[in-house]
Coordinates of C-alpha atoms in Angstrom, one line a residue:
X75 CA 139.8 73.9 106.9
X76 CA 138.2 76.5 104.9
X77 CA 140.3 79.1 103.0
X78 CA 139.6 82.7 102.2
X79 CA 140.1 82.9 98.5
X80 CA 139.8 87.0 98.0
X81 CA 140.0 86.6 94.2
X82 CA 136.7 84.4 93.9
X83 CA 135.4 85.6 96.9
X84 CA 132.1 86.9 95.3
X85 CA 129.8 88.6 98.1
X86 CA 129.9 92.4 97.1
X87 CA 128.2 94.3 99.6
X88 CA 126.7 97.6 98.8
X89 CA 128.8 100.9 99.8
X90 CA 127.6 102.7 102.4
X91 CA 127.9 105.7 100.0
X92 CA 125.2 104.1 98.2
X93 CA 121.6 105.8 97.7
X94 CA 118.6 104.0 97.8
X95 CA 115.5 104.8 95.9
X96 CA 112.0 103.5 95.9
X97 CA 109.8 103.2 93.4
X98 CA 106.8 105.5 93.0
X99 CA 104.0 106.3 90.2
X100 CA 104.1 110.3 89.4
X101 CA 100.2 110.6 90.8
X102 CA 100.8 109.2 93.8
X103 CA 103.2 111.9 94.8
X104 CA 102.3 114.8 96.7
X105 CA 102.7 118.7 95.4
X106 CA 106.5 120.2 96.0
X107 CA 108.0 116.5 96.4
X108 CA 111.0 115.9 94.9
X109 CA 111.6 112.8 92.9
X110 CA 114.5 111.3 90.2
X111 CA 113.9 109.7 87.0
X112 CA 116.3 106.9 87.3
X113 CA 117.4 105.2 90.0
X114 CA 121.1 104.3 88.8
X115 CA 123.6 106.2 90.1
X116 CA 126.3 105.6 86.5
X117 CA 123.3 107.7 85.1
X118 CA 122.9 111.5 85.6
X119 CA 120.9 112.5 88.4
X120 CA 119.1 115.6 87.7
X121 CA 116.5 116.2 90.8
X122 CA 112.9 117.1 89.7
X123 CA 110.2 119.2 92.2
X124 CA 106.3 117.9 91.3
X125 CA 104.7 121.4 90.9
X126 CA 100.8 120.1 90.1
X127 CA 99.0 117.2 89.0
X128 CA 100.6 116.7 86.0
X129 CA 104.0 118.9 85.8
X130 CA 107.1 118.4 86.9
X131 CA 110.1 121.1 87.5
X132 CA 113.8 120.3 86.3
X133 CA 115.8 121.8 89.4
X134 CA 119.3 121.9 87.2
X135 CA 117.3 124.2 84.0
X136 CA 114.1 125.2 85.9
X137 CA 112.3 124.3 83.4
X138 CA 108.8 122.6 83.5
X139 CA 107.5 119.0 81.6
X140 CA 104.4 117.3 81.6
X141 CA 104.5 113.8 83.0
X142 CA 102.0 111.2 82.1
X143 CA 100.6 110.4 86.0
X144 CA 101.4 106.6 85.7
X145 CA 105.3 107.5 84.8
X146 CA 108.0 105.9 87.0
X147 CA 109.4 107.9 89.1
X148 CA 111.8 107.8 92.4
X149 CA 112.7 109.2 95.7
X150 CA 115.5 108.9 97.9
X151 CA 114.6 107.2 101.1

């Protein structure tokens, strides 16, 4: 008979509160998208807005930063 042994039981799923993110390159997103620079959600999420080709705007400061265009970057899906 199988037993339910909670203390080594070690299937985890993910919470439902959980965001997912997927993976993008800064060029390939599109003007006035928003995207995150880490995908781990212990880290601090600050939300960034892509405002040309090459620049990205820091929601929080509203400041502006150049990105290189093959940076990793991430949206919420």
């Amino acid at each position: 008979m199988a037993t339910n042994n909670t203390a080594g039981d070690f299937y985890n799923p993910p919470s439902n509160l959980s965001q997912d993110f997927e993976e993008y390159r800064f060029e390939d997103l599109e003007v006035d998208e928003l995207f995150w620079q880490t995908n781990k959600p212990k880290e601090e999420q600050i939300p960034w807005r892509k405002v040309s080709q090459t620049e990205g705007r820091n929601i929080k400061t509203q400041k502006i930063y150049s990105f290189d265009l093959k940076a990793k970057v991430f949206q919420k899906i």
